Structures are given as C-alpha cells and as structure tokens.
N, CA and C of each residue as an Amber inpcrd file, in Angstrom:
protein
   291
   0.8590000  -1.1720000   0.0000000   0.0000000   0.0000000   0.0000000
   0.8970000   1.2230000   0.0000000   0.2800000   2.1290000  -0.7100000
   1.4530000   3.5850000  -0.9760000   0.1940000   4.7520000  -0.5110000
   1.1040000   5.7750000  -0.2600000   0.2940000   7.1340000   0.3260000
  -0.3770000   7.0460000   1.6340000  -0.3260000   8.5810000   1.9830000
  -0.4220000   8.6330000   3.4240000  -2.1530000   8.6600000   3.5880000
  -3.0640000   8.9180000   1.8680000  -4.1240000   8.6920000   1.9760000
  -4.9820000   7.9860000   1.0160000  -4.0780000   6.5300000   1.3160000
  -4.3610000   5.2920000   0.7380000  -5.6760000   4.7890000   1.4420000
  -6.1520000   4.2190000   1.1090000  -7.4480000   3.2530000   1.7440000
  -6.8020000   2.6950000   2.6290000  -7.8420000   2.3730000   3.9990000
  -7.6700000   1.6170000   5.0740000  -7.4750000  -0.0200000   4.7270000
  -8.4320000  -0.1690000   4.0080000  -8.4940000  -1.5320000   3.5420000
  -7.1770000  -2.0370000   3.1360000  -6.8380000  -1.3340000   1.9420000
  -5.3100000  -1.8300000   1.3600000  -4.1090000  -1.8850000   2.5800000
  -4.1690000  -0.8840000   3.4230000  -3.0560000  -1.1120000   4.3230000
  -3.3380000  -2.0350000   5.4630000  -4.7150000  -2.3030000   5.6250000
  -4.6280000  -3.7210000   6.3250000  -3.9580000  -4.8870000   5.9410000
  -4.6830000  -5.2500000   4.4410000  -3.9300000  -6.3320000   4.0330000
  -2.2720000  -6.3200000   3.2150000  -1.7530000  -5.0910000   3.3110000
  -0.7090000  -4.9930000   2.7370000   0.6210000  -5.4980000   3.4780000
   1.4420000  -6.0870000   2.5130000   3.0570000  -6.5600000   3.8850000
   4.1350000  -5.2630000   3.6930000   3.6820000  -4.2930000   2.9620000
   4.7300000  -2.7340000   3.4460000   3.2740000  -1.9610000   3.2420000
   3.4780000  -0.8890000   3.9790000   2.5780000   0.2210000   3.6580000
   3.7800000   1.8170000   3.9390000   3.9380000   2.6040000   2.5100000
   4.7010000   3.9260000   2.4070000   3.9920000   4.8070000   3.2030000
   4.1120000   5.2880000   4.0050000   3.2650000   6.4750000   4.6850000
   3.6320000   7.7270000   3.6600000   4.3540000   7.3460000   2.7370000
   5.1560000   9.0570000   1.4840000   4.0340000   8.2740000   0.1430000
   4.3100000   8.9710000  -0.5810000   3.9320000   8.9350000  -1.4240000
   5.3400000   9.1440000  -2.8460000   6.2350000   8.1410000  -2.2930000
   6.9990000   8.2240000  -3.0290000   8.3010000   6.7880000  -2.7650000
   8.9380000   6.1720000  -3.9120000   9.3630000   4.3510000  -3.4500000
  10.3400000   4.6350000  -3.2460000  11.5170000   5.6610000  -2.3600000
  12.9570000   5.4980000  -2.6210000  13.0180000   4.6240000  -1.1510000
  11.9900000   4.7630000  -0.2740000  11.9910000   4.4380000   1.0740000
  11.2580000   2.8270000   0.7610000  10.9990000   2.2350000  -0.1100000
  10.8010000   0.8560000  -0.2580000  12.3140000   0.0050000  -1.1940000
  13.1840000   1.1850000  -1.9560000  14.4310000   0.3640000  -2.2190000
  15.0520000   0.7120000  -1.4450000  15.5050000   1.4710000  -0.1890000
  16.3360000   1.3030000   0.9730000  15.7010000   0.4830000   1.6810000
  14.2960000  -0.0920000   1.5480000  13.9740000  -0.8490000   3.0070000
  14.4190000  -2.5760000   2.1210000  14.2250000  -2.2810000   0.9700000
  14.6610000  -3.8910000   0.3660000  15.8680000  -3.9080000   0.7370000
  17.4610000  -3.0800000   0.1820000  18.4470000  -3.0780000   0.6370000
  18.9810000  -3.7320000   1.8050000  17.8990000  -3.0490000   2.8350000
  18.4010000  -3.3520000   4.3300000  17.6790000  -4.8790000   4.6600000
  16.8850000  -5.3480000   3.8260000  16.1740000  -6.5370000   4.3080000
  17.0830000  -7.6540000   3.5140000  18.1520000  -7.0660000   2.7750000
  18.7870000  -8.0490000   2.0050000  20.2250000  -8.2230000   2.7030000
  20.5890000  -7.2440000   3.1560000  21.9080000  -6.8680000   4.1110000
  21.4980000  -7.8560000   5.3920000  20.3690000  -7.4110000   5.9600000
  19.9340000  -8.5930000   6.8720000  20.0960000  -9.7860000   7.1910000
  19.5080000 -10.3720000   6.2430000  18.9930000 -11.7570000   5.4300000
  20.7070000 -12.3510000   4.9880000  21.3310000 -11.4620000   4.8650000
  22.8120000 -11.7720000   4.2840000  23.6660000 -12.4140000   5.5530000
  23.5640000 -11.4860000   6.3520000  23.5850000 -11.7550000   7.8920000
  23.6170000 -12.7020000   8.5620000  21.7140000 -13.2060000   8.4050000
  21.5380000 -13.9670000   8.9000000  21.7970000 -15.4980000   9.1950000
  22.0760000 -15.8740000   7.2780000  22.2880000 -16.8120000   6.6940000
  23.9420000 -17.0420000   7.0310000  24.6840000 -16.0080000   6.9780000
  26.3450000 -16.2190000   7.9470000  26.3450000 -16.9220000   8.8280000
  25.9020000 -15.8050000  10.1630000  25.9900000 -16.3100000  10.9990000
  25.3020000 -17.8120000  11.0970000  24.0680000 -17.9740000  10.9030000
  23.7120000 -19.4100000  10.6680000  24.7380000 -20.9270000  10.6820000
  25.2800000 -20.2540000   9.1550000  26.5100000 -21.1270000   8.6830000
  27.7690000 -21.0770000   9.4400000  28.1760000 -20.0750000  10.0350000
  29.2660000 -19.9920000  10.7330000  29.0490000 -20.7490000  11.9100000
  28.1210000 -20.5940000  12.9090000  27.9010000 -20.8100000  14.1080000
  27.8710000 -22.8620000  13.9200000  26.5830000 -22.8730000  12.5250000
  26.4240000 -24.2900000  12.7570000  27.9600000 -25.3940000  12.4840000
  28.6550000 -24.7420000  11.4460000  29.5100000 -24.9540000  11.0880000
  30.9900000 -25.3720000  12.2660000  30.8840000 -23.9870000  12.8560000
  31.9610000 -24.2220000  14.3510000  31.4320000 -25.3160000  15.3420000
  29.5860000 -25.1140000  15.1190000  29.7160000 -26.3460000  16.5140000
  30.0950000 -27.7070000  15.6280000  29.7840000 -28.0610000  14.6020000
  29.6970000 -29.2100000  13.6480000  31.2710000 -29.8640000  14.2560000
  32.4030000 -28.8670000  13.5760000  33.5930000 -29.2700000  14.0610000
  34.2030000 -29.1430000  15.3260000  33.5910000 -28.7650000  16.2080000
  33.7360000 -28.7220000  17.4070000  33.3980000 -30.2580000  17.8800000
  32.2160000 -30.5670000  17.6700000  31.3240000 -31.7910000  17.7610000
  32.2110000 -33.0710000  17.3930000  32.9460000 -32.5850000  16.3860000
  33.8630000 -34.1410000  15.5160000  35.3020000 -34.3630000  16.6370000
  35.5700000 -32.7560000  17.4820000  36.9840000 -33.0090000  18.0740000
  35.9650000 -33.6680000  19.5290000  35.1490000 -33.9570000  19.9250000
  35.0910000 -34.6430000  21.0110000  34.4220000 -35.9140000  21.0030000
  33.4950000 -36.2200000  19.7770000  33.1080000 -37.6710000  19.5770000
  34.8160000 -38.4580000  19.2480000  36.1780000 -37.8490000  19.0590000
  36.9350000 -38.1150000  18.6310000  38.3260000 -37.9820000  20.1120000
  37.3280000 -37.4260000  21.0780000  37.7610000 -38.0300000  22.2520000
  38.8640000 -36.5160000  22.3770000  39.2060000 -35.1630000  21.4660000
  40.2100000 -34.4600000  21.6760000  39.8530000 -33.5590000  22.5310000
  38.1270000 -33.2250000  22.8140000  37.4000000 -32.0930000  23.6150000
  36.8900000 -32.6130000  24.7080000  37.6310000 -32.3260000  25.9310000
  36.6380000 -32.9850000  27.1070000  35.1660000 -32.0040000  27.2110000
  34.0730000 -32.5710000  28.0850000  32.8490000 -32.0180000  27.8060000
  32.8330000 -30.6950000  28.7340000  33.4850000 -30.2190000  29.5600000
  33.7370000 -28.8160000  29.8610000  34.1080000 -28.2800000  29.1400000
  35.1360000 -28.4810000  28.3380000  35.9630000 -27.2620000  27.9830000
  34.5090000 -27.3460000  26.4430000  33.9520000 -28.4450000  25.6000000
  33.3820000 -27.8600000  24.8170000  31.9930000 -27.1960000  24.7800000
  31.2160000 -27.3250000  26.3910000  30.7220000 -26.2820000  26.7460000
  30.8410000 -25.0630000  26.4970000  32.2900000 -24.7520000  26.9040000
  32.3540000 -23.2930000  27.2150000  32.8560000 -22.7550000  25.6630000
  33.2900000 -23.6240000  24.7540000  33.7370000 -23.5100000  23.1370000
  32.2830000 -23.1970000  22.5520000  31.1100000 -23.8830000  23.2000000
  29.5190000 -23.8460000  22.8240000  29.5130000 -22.3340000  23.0260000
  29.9820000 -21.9630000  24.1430000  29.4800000 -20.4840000  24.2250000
  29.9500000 -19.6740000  23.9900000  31.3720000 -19.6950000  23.6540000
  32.3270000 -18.8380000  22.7440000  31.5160000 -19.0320000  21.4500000
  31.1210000 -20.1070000  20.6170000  31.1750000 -20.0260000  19.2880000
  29.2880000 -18.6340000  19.0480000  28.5430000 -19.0830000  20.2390000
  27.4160000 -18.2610000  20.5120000  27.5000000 -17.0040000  20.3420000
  28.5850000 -16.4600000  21.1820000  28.7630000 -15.0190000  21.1970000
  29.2040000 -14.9240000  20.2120000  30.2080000 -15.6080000  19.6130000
  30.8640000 -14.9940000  18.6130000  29.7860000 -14.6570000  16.5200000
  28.7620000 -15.4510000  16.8660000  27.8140000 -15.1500000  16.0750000
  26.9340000 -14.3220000  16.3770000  26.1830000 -14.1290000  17.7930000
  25.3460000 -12.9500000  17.7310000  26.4260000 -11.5560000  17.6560000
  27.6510000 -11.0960000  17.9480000  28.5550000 -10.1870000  17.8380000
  28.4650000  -9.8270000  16.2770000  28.5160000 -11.1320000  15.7830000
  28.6090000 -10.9220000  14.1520000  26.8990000 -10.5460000  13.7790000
  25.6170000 -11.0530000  14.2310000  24.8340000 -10.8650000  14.1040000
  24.4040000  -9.2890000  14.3650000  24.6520000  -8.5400000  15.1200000
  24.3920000  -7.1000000  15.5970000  25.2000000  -6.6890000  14.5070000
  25.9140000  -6.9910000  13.4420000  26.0290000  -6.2030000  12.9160000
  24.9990000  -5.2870000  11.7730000  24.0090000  -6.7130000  11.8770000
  22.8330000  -5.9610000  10.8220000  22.1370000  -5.0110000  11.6510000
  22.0790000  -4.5920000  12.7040000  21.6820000  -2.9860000  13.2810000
  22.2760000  -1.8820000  12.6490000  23.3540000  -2.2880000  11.8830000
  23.7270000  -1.0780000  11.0790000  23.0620000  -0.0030000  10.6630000
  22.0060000  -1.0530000   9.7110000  21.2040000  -0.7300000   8.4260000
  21.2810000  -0.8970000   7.3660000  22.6990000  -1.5010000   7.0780000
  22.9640000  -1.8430000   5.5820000  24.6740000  -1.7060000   5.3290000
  24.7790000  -1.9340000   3.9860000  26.3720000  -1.9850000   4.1180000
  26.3790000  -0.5710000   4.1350000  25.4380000   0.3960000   3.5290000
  25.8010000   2.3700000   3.4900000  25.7760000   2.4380000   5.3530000
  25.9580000   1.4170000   6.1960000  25.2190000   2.4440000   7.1250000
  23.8560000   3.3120000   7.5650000  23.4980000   3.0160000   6.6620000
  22.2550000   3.8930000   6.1840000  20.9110000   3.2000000   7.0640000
  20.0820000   3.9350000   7.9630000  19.3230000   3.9520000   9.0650000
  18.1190000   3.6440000   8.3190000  17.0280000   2.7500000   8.1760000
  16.2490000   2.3710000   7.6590000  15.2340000   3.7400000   7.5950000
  14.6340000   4.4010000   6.4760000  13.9190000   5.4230000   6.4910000
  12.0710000   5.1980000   7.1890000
C-alpha cells in the first residue's frame, strides 16, 4: 500500500505500507532486508559450522565435555557479535527510512 491517503483496507492487508507517497523508502527498506537476510544466513553457517567441528573433536575423544561447553558459548557469542552487525542498516550504514 502507498500514500499517506491510501485506503484503510489496502493497508490492512498490505506486507509494506509507504506512509510518502513516493518508493525510494521501499528500495532502501529492500536493501536493508537483504543486508539482513545476508547476515543472517552467515551467521547461521558460521555458528552451525563451528559447533559441527567442534562436535567431531570430542566424539573423537580431543574435547573434554567442559571445555566444549564453554567452546559452545564462545562459538554463541561470537555469532550474535557478528549478528548485531545488521543494526547497522545496511552496508551504506544507512538507518532504515
């Protein structure tokens, strides 16, 4: 739905609604939903990835189960750290309009 005096109806069922009457603020909001999404799918892979091989050094007897606890929670932080980075807004920096 576009405009600030669009029908009620349309902006109910709509999944963006422009309060402008103008799209530069729907290709910065794609931008940032793609920067996101870029993100997300990293960290995902990174995180699942570190525990994966983490997982192989102690079925393999090299990680006692403390220490890969606390490797569990290093590899945690170390993806949501990477995850906050999509608060940016995008690779411009640029603050979602």
């Amino acid at each position: 739905a576009m405009g600030a005096t669009g029908a009620t109806a349309s902006a109910d069922v709509a999944d963006a609604v422009l309060s402008v009457d103008r799209l530069d603020p729907l290709a910065d909001a794609v931008e940032v939903a793609r920067y996101a999404r870029r993100i997300a799918v990293q960290s995902a892979t990174v995180g699942m990835g570190l525990a994966v091989l983490a997982m192989g050094f102690a079925a393999a007897g090299w990680l006692p189960p403390v220490a890969g606890a606390f490797l569990q929670e290093g590899i945690d932080v170390l993806v949501i750290l990477n995850a906050l980075r999509a608060l940016g807004g995008g690779p411009r920096g640029a603050a979602p309009s």
